[in-house]
Amino acid sequence: MGAPLLELDRVSKRFGSVVVAESLSLTVRTGDALGIVGPNGAGKSSLFSVISGDLAPNSGEVRFDGRPVNALGAAARCRLGIGRTYQVPRSFEHMTVFENVLVAAGRGGGLAGRPAAELAAAVLEQTGLRVEANRPAARLGLLQRKRLELARAIATRPRLLMLDEVAAGLTDPEVRQLIEVVNGVRREGVAVIWVEHVVRALVGVVDRLICLAGGRFIGDGSPAEVLASPEVKEVFLGTGYGVGDTPGGGAGR
Amino acid sequence: MSEPTPRPIRVTRSRRPATASAVLSAIAVVALLSLPYVVYANVTSLLVNLFILLVLATMWNLLAGYAGLVSVGQQAYIGLGAYIVLVLAQNGVSPFLGIPLAAAGCAIAALPLSLLVFRLRNEYFAIGTWVVAEAVQLIAVRFPSLGGGTGASLPGLGGWDPALRLALTYWAALAVVVLALAGAYLLLRSRLGLDLTAIRDDEVGARSVGVGVSRAKRIVYVVAAGGAGAAGSLLIISQLNVQAGSVFSVQWSAYMIFVAVIGGLGTIEGPILGTVIFFALQQTLAERGAWYLVVVGGLAVLIAMYAPQGLWGLVSERFDLRLFPVGYWLHGDDAHTEGFFGRLRRLVGRD
């Protein structure tokens, strides 16, 4: 067990009457790989945004490396080591793929000049985007854009990498490739939080799984335990995901 | 990052060396420098107005095209620049020396004002900058020594030979325009330029990779204020008088927006092309009163709807043309790229 890297202390976030995080507490340690599953609208992406600094929580504290970061903006948190991808890619459309990653290496990664360019090129190699380096991001398809999101987040040299549904729409070989990339990042000692509907991608990486529904954690443990829990089955897999014994399956949907 | 194989990489600022556009720019500057010896003063006076608008459009492009700061209040700094030159001249400082001082003064004034207007977003920012401009004008007309609302004439240039004065005015305007374009180019080539380009495309995305968005915006706001101040100082020098209602007029913002939108936001070349088109229309339609504004406005609307990249965007995409390369090109292991002169040598069979 590593030292606590990310701590959420009773974090709440509401949009009007919609609660996306209700007094959530969570500790992620150096080297952890945590998966988060949950139905659409459960608050997974909002939770990421509260951690990355895109959204301010209504109450509670976010700590990174033992230090409260509530007052810091997204850019400052990125420079501290919180890297993230967005479910809907936020590519810099009129910049090339290489330039997209170079900004990340320069600012989030804190490098300049040649080392920044070398890191950017290496990350493109690692994520399979090297051949697209000089293409404007606007000309990429959705899957390539998701890859670019991942490449950009890795290039910020994060200590915590948050992935938001990067596996959606990938074929099996592509999922295996992705797992390899994420595990490669993990081996560098980077902690990973991965929100994903594609469970087969998650289980290839994470050793801990949380189910988030209605702004609350309703399961926390090994992937097998959590996926087997009746409560999780009900809210997440309830609509007959090939699970026969779910009591009241589908009631929540 | 799992032990990336250290492969030698080569990065340049454009696919091909930009020697050709550097040579072209140098030729253009030399030709423009020699113009007062070749043509009558009415031509150079016209060009002074063109240069003023080009400086303004270039600065507005940095603001709106890169930093996402849609200001309609840059006339605050045009007016302030003009009045700084006036006050300095009234105290015996040469108006030409006043140009850099006006630019510096406006940049300094922009810093505290940015604290005010940066509290506002989007359309509120636009209105806020306009309100600031009106406020600066109201303050300027409070001083009887500055001519109040009726205006004042610029002392210090009266005894000069008109031909020399007009030539010097032209050269000063040319110097300001070259500095503005070169400054914008160097700014965009710098690390800050890469930040700005990212902010231009996606502000939230830029923040998420560690770009200090507020800092970048503030720097651009200060630089643009300095540029507008220099333009304002050229304005008073070329007209030899200043009238608050005219230098603080919101129509300056309308001109900047027209020019930048027609030429294309988010490139250095766009405002240059836009300024030339604006002046061509203004000159050809000059006898028909303000009709040129109707045409320019209609053109801007059409371009905003059907070619949001502007006319330069259409040209550069069609011909893969960039006069001011500010990007980064990652060369492949076997990529062979040749410059303009390389291609020329090959064409004439010497290579």
XYZ file of C-alpha atoms in Angstrom:
604
model
C 0.000 0.000 0.000
C 1.379 3.345 -1.059
C 0.839 6.701 0.579
C -2.565 8.386 0.153
C -2.439 10.311 -3.117
C -6.007 11.461 -3.611
C -8.446 11.899 -0.758
C -12.061 12.946 -1.020
C -13.527 13.987 2.299
C -17.342 14.064 2.320
C -17.560 15.708 -1.081
C -21.025 16.761 -2.243
C -22.083 18.212 -5.559
C -25.597 19.167 -6.614
C -27.034 20.738 -9.738
C -30.274 22.215 -8.449
C -32.178 19.294 -7.026
C -30.048 16.694 -8.862
C -27.456 15.182 -6.553
C -24.383 13.888 -8.407
C -22.177 13.377 -5.357
C -23.553 12.897 -1.894
C -20.950 13.124 0.852
C -18.461 10.926 -0.992
C -15.267 9.902 0.768
C -12.537 8.040 -1.029
C -8.815 7.412 -0.741
C -6.659 6.460 -3.701
C -3.066 5.494 -2.979
C 0.051 5.648 -5.096
C 0.005 2.646 -7.385
C -3.734 1.986 -7.014
C -5.876 1.193 -10.012
C -9.506 1.927 -9.290
C -12.393 1.313 -11.640
C -15.707 3.128 -11.363
C -18.879 1.761 -12.904
C -22.421 2.998 -12.682
C -25.469 3.782 -14.765
C -25.618 6.843 -16.998
C -26.167 10.003 -14.997
C -24.769 8.402 -11.851
C -22.304 11.262 -11.438
C -19.122 9.584 -12.669
C -17.983 12.361 -14.981
C -19.024 15.027 -12.464
C -16.910 13.275 -9.844
C -13.927 13.486 -12.211
C -14.627 17.160 -12.777
C -14.731 17.834 -9.034
C -11.360 16.084 -8.680
C -9.772 17.760 -11.721
C -11.018 21.216 -10.758
C -13.495 21.795 -13.575
C -16.331 21.814 -11.038
C -16.329 23.189 -7.512
C -17.996 20.938 -4.928
C -20.833 22.325 -2.805
C -19.130 20.961 0.280
C -16.312 18.679 1.304
C -12.613 18.701 0.607
C -10.427 17.311 -2.146
C -6.832 16.608 -1.101
C -3.984 15.640 -3.384
C -0.727 14.420 -1.942
C -1.925 15.479 1.500
C -2.672 19.022 0.440
C -6.147 20.586 0.038
C -6.666 21.542 -3.607
C -10.195 22.976 -3.475
C -8.873 26.474 -4.098
C -6.764 25.436 -7.100
C -7.962 25.667 -10.705
C -7.825 22.824 -13.193
C -4.507 23.914 -14.697
C -2.774 24.076 -11.320
C -4.121 20.638 -10.365
C -2.869 19.256 -13.652
C 0.589 20.616 -12.929
C 0.440 18.995 -9.494
C -0.102 15.664 -11.211
C -3.819 15.134 -11.807
C -4.306 14.167 -15.452
C -7.662 13.384 -17.029
C -9.422 12.610 -20.268
C -12.902 13.757 -21.234
C -15.700 11.456 -22.297
C -16.449 13.853 -25.150
C -12.949 14.568 -26.481
C -11.689 18.102 -26.137
C -9.093 18.030 -28.900
C -7.493 21.251 -30.061
C -9.142 20.937 -33.466
C -6.957 23.162 -35.580
C -3.696 22.018 -34.056
C -1.898 18.909 -35.197
C -1.903 15.759 -33.106
C 1.728 16.403 -32.210
C 0.975 19.982 -31.140
C -1.952 18.772 -29.033
C 0.373 16.500 -27.086
C 3.215 19.039 -27.046
C 1.095 21.582 -25.120
C 0.410 18.911 -22.518
C 4.081 17.926 -22.242
C 5.074 21.591 -21.989
C 2.568 22.794 -19.426
C 1.207 19.848 -17.472
C 4.461 17.936 -17.951
C 6.561 20.967 -17.045
C 9.062 20.398 -19.845
C 10.358 22.831 -22.450
C 12.133 22.652 -25.767
C 13.645 19.371 -26.839
C 12.644 17.233 -23.801
C 9.006 18.312 -24.293
C 9.110 17.389 -27.980
C 10.779 14.056 -27.178
C 8.171 13.187 -24.560
C 5.363 14.152 -26.940
C 6.822 11.993 -29.704
C 7.327 9.066 -27.298
C 3.730 9.284 -26.048
C 2.456 9.322 -29.629
C 4.499 6.199 -30.262
C 3.136 4.567 -27.122
C -0.504 5.330 -27.959
C -0.191 4.403 -31.616
C -0.686 7.922 -32.922
C 2.796 8.450 -34.329
C 1.650 8.164 -37.945
C -1.017 10.812 -37.348
C 1.444 13.258 -35.753
C 1.133 16.034 -38.296
C -2.573 15.719 -39.033
C -4.918 18.371 -37.641
C -6.999 16.879 -34.840
C -10.130 17.979 -36.723
C -9.444 15.280 -39.304
C -9.356 12.434 -36.782
C -12.231 10.026 -36.277
C -13.834 9.638 -32.872
C -11.728 6.647 -31.800
C -8.506 8.429 -32.750
C -9.667 11.472 -30.827
C -10.177 9.322 -27.756
C -6.671 8.031 -28.231
C -5.480 11.628 -28.454
C -7.261 12.387 -25.165
C -5.323 9.547 -23.578
C -2.041 10.639 -25.165
C -2.520 14.206 -23.975
C -3.306 13.128 -20.430
C -0.248 10.843 -20.329
C 1.959 13.638 -21.670
C 1.104 15.820 -18.669
C 3.193 13.297 -16.666
C 0.417 12.674 -14.142
C 0.742 10.918 -10.815
C -2.968 10.233 -10.963
C -4.504 9.464 -14.339
C -8.290 9.666 -14.657
C -9.771 7.980 -17.705
C -13.344 8.723 -18.704
C -14.763 6.016 -20.997
C -11.787 5.702 -23.276
C -12.707 2.132 -24.280
C -16.196 2.815 -25.634
C -16.552 1.610 -29.198
C -13.233 -0.236 -29.351
C -12.887 -3.703 -30.871
C -11.403 -6.542 -28.782
C -7.856 -6.167 -30.145
C -8.063 -2.426 -29.590
C -9.223 -2.974 -26.009
C -6.215 -5.270 -25.439
C -3.937 -2.572 -26.867
C -5.505 0.010 -24.581
C -5.100 -2.235 -21.533
C -1.443 -2.605 -22.416
C -0.974 1.157 -22.649
C -2.723 1.806 -19.321
C -0.794 -0.970 -17.598
C 2.397 0.536 -19.015
C 1.507 3.834 -17.359
C 0.711 1.996 -14.104
C 4.128 0.371 -14.070
C 5.623 3.867 -13.879
C 3.909 4.200 -10.501
C 0.980 6.243 -11.745
C -2.324 5.717 -9.957
C -5.309 5.206 -12.246
C -9.013 5.902 -11.830
C -10.988 4.571 -14.737
C -14.665 5.218 -15.392
C -15.861 2.700 -17.930
C -18.904 0.845 -19.193
C -16.727 -1.689 -20.978
C -16.153 -3.964 -18.000
C -13.829 -6.317 -19.879
C -11.413 -3.407 -20.334
C -11.615 -2.450 -16.668
C -10.936 -5.891 -15.274
C -7.740 -6.042 -17.323
C -6.307 -3.171 -15.307
C -8.028 -2.416 -12.020
C -7.719 -4.217 -8.714
C -10.482 -2.297 -7.035
C -13.946 -1.450 -8.283
C -16.542 1.029 -7.056
C -20.096 1.331 -8.231
C -21.508 4.860 -8.248
C -25.257 5.386 -8.454
C -27.331 8.426 -7.590
C -24.259 10.194 -6.261
C -23.448 7.417 -3.745
C -20.919 4.590 -3.649
C -22.810 1.320 -3.403
C -20.017 -1.166 -3.699
C -16.289 -1.080 -3.087
C -13.954 -4.023 -3.354
C -12.342 -6.390 -5.803
C -13.965 -6.343 -9.254
C -15.351 -9.858 -8.778
C -16.902 -9.008 -5.400
C -18.473 -5.778 -6.558
C -19.845 -7.206 -9.781
C -21.352 -10.096 -7.822
C -23.041 -7.920 -5.196
C -26.850 -7.978 -5.560
C -27.161 -4.255 -4.967
C -24.695 -3.454 -7.747
C -26.359 -5.925 -10.054
C -29.634 -4.202 -9.430
C -28.595 -0.691 -10.337
C -25.891 -1.377 -12.853
C -26.630 -4.685 -14.506
C -30.291 -4.780 -13.568
C -31.711 -4.747 -17.052
C -30.864 -8.398 -17.605
C -27.152 -8.244 -18.397
C -27.207 -12.034 -18.516
C -27.613 -12.130 -14.747
C -30.501 -14.392 -13.827
C -30.804 -14.006 -10.097
C -31.138 -10.229 -9.791
C -33.995 -9.511 -7.436
C -36.208 -6.747 -8.773
C -33.983 -6.418 -11.842
C -34.648 -3.344 -13.944
C -36.746 -1.616 -11.322
C -34.384 1.324 -11.209
C -34.393 1.991 -14.921
C 6.265 5.796 -21.232
C 7.081 2.185 -20.563
C 10.708 2.725 -21.485
C 10.121 4.682 -24.677
C 12.778 3.742 -27.186
C 14.823 6.919 -27.549
C 14.464 7.532 -31.246
C 16.035 10.608 -32.741
C 13.351 13.092 -33.587
C 13.434 16.247 -35.620
C 10.976 19.058 -35.075
C 10.719 22.179 -37.218
C 8.299 25.075 -37.185
C 6.731 24.274 -40.522
C 6.664 21.426 -42.963
C 8.967 23.272 -45.293
C 11.439 25.982 -44.355
C 9.806 29.394 -44.473
C 12.666 31.042 -46.361
C 10.392 32.160 -49.183
C 7.988 34.090 -46.983
C 10.873 35.631 -45.030
C 12.380 36.896 -48.284
C 8.989 38.140 -49.493
C 8.350 39.963 -46.213
C 11.767 41.621 -46.369
C 11.146 42.753 -49.966
C 7.720 44.117 -49.011
C 9.153 46.096 -46.097
C 11.957 47.568 -48.223
C 9.487 48.517 -50.968
C 7.166 50.148 -48.436
C 10.094 51.975 -46.816
C 11.059 53.618 -50.095
C 7.500 54.638 -50.964
C 7.677 58.300 -49.786
C 10.377 58.870 -52.443
C 8.207 57.390 -55.160
C 4.603 58.445 -54.635
C 2.707 61.541 -53.532
C 1.762 62.138 -49.945
C -1.905 61.352 -50.559
C -0.926 57.719 -51.145
C 1.256 57.468 -48.055
C -1.436 59.207 -45.967
C -3.899 56.601 -47.142
C -1.414 53.886 -46.213
C -1.015 55.387 -42.739
C -4.738 54.841 -42.216
C -4.382 51.321 -43.561
C -1.495 50.626 -41.198
C -3.478 51.957 -38.231
C -6.348 49.623 -39.043
C -3.972 46.707 -39.621
C -2.379 47.216 -36.210
C -5.823 47.351 -34.596
C -7.081 44.274 -36.441
C -3.933 42.312 -35.612
C -4.351 43.120 -31.929
C -8.056 42.331 -31.972
C -7.246 39.022 -33.620
C -4.914 38.163 -30.735
C -7.699 39.041 -28.317
C -10.696 37.430 -29.960
C -9.103 34.984 -32.362
C -6.749 33.404 -29.840
C -7.595 34.368 -26.285
C -11.375 34.263 -26.804
C -11.655 37.827 -25.479
C -14.300 39.503 -27.638
C -13.638 43.102 -26.683
C -15.645 45.948 -28.178
C -13.789 48.460 -26.048
C -10.307 48.668 -27.563
C -11.115 52.307 -28.423
C -10.394 52.985 -24.751
C -6.714 52.463 -25.560
C -6.861 54.154 -28.980
C -8.135 57.283 -27.266
C -5.816 56.939 -24.311
C -2.825 56.566 -26.656
C -3.837 59.701 -28.573
C -4.278 61.708 -25.381
C -0.964 60.525 -23.936
C 0.790 61.861 -27.059
C -1.148 65.122 -26.699
C -0.214 65.612 -23.050
C 3.433 64.756 -23.727
C 3.544 67.140 -26.703
C 2.002 69.914 -24.607
C 4.961 69.391 -22.289
C 7.532 69.514 -25.033
C 8.000 65.826 -25.862
C 8.198 65.037 -29.579
C 5.007 63.322 -30.757
C 7.099 60.647 -32.489
C 8.821 59.847 -29.229
C 5.306 59.813 -27.775
C 4.363 56.705 -29.803
C 6.304 54.129 -27.736
C 5.429 56.010 -24.548
C 1.722 55.900 -25.449
C 1.961 52.179 -26.157
C 3.690 51.572 -22.832
C 1.227 53.797 -20.995
C -1.758 51.923 -22.417
C -0.224 48.554 -21.587
C 0.335 49.702 -18.004
C -3.222 51.045 -17.753
C -4.576 47.755 -19.118
C -3.201 45.771 -16.210
C -5.476 47.181 -13.471
C -8.373 47.489 -15.946
C -7.995 43.786 -16.753
C -8.703 43.010 -13.106
C -12.019 44.743 -13.617
C -13.159 43.409 -17.005
C -11.800 39.873 -16.470
C -14.444 39.405 -13.808
C -16.909 39.297 -16.703
C -17.426 36.526 -19.234
C -18.368 36.415 -22.907
C -21.066 38.947 -23.808
C -20.727 40.580 -20.413
C -17.024 41.008 -21.057
C -17.817 42.635 -24.419
C -20.247 45.109 -22.869
C -17.920 45.684 -19.927
C -15.011 46.671 -22.162
C -17.292 49.101 -23.997
C -18.382 50.653 -20.716
C -14.746 51.050 -19.695
C -14.053 52.824 -23.010
C -16.946 55.220 -22.418
C -15.697 55.855 -18.894
C -12.184 56.653 -20.119
C -13.678 59.076 -22.646
C -15.773 60.787 -19.952
C -12.639 61.243 -17.871
C -10.638 62.576 -20.842
C -13.184 65.307 -21.643
C -13.141 66.518 -18.030
C -9.832 68.296 -18.611
C -10.177 71.694 -20.317
C -6.457 71.644 -21.158
C -7.108 68.595 -23.344
C -9.802 70.439 -25.263
C -12.764 68.964 -23.450
C -15.391 67.634 -25.814
C -14.439 69.881 -28.718
C -10.939 68.524 -29.169
C -7.425 69.888 -29.235
C -4.727 70.268 -31.848
C -1.367 68.600 -31.474
C 1.493 71.011 -30.828
C 5.099 70.290 -31.681
C 4.842 69.470 -35.401
C 3.698 72.873 -36.657
C 7.069 74.171 -37.819
C 7.976 71.078 -39.828
C 8.135 70.928 -43.600
C 4.873 69.129 -44.500
C 6.606 66.723 -46.899
C 9.054 65.660 -44.215
C 6.364 65.479 -41.569
C 4.161 63.271 -43.745
C 7.082 61.023 -44.667
C 8.084 60.661 -41.024
C 4.486 59.937 -40.074
C 4.375 57.253 -42.730
C 7.640 55.681 -41.588
C 6.494 55.759 -37.985
C 3.267 54.020 -38.971
C 5.211 51.460 -40.983
C 7.510 50.842 -38.027
C 4.517 50.302 -35.740
C 2.859 47.902 -38.166
C 6.055 45.893 -38.658
C 6.565 45.737 -34.902
C 2.938 44.711 -34.364
C 3.101 41.922 -36.940
C 6.555 40.764 -35.887
C 5.468 40.922 -32.260
C 2.332 38.893 -32.930
C 4.407 36.387 -34.894
C 7.055 35.993 -32.178
C 4.369 35.807 -29.488
C 2.557 33.038 -31.317
C 5.784 31.147 -32.002
C 6.671 31.205 -28.322
C 5.472 28.719 -25.706
C 2.755 31.204 -24.851
C 1.667 31.064 -28.480
C 1.116 27.321 -28.249
C -0.963 27.952 -25.115
C -2.991 30.586 -26.942
C -3.620 28.335 -29.905
C -4.869 25.638 -27.539
C -7.077 28.159 -25.715
C -8.434 29.276 -29.088
C -9.524 25.720 -29.860
C -10.778 24.539 -26.450
C -10.399 26.505 -23.252
C -11.475 23.723 -20.889
C -9.190 21.286 -22.676
C -6.320 23.750 -22.396
C -6.835 24.061 -18.635
C -6.950 20.297 -18.285
C -3.437 19.924 -19.724
C -2.012 22.571 -17.432
C -2.238 25.735 -19.524
C -2.462 28.854 -17.352
C -5.432 30.304 -19.214
C -5.966 33.474 -17.157
C -2.302 34.403 -17.302
C -2.175 33.947 -21.070
C -5.322 36.017 -21.513
C -4.025 38.808 -19.330
C -0.769 39.015 -21.274
C -2.687 39.217 -24.546
C -4.999 41.887 -23.155
C -2.028 44.011 -22.084
C -0.214 43.545 -25.412
C -3.374 44.396 -27.368
C -3.853 47.541 -25.291
C -0.289 48.596 -26.108
C -0.948 48.020 -29.807
C -4.182 50.007 -29.701
C -2.354 52.788 -27.868
C 0.293 52.919 -30.592
C -2.470 53.049 -33.214
C -4.130 55.919 -31.349
C -0.879 57.842 -31.185
C -0.443 57.417 -34.953
C -3.985 58.680 -35.386
C -3.358 61.989 -33.603
C -0.015 62.448 -35.350
C -1.518 61.915 -38.798
C -4.526 64.153 -38.116
C -2.674 66.748 -36.010
C -5.658 66.997 -33.712
C -7.708 64.833 -31.452
C -11.417 64.817 -30.758
C -12.674 62.607 -27.945
C -15.903 61.622 -29.694
C -13.899 60.369 -32.649
C -10.950 58.520 -31.051
C -13.161 56.878 -28.429
C -15.805 55.943 -30.993
C -17.107 52.371 -30.898
C -16.878 52.356 -34.700
C -13.183 51.473 -34.272
C -14.253 48.210 -32.751
C -16.674 47.645 -35.622
C -13.825 48.166 -38.121
C -11.493 45.797 -36.261
C -14.172 43.129 -36.106
C -15.072 43.481 -39.790
C -11.475 43.260 -40.896
C -10.551 40.349 -38.660
C -13.688 38.363 -39.499
C -13.388 38.920 -43.263
C -9.708 38.028 -43.342
C -9.954 35.224 -40.830
C -9.576 34.961 -37.087
C -6.879 32.880 -35.499
C -4.168 33.442 -38.104
C -1.675 36.284 -38.493
C -2.325 36.491 -42.224
C -6.094 36.897 -41.899
C -6.187 40.498 -40.623
C -3.636 41.524 -43.294
C -5.854 40.210 -46.066
C -8.926 41.648 -44.346
C -7.391 45.118 -44.079
C -6.452 45.129 -47.759
C -9.981 44.081 -48.761
C -11.522 46.657 -46.444
C -9.445 49.432 -47.974
C -10.059 48.272 -51.525
C -13.804 48.381 -50.913
C -13.578 51.719 -49.159
C -11.650 53.246 -52.046
C -13.760 51.819 -54.857
C -17.016 52.781 -53.182
C -15.736 56.115 -51.864
C -18.050 58.262 -53.994
C -21.114 56.468 -52.732
C -20.790 57.659 -49.158
C -21.029 55.061 -46.460
C -22.170 52.286 -48.809
C -18.802 50.609 -48.414
C -19.737 49.935 -44.791
C -22.929 48.221 -45.912
C -20.953 46.064 -48.340
C -18.235 45.310 -45.774
C -20.832 44.462 -43.143
C -22.727 42.209 -45.539
C -19.483 40.513 -46.530
C -18.584 39.960 -42.876
C -21.993 38.377 -42.225
C -21.673 36.080 -45.236
C -18.172 35.015 -44.240
C -19.160 34.451 -40.622
C -21.962 32.178 -41.862
C -20.321 30.277 -44.703
C -16.565 30.531 -44.187
C -15.913 30.985 -40.476
C -12.187 30.574 -41.102
C -12.283 33.791 -43.145
C -10.907 34.386 -46.612
C -7.371 33.581 -45.561
C -8.634 30.303 -44.136
C -10.024 29.403 -47.558
C -6.784 30.352 -49.302
C -4.429 28.624 -46.888
C -6.459 25.419 -46.859
C -6.726 25.340 -50.638
C -3.036 25.915 -51.289
C -1.527 24.665 -48.005
C -0.025 28.117 -47.618
C 1.303 29.747 -44.477
C 3.282 32.968 -44.538
C 3.974 32.964 -40.810
C 4.635 29.413 -39.649
C 3.929 29.157 -35.935
C 3.211 25.434 -35.668
C 5.394 22.420 -34.973
C 6.134 19.719 -37.511
C 7.367 16.328 -36.342
C 9.494 14.806 -39.059
C 9.481 11.082 -39.628
C 12.622 9.005 -39.602
C 12.793 8.964 -43.362
C 10.957 12.177 -44.106
C 12.766 14.307 -46.600
C 11.607 17.872 -46.651
C 13.002 20.532 -48.828
C 12.618 24.269 -48.743
C 11.619 26.707 -51.399
C 15.179 27.018 -52.644
C 15.579 23.250 -52.609
C 12.577 22.885 -54.849
C 13.829 25.737 -57.037
C 17.213 24.026 -57.440
C 15.472 20.820 -58.392
C 13.235 22.654 -60.872
C 16.166 24.232 -62.652
C 17.981 20.921 -62.641
C 20.939 21.838 -60.438
C 20.231 19.295 -57.750
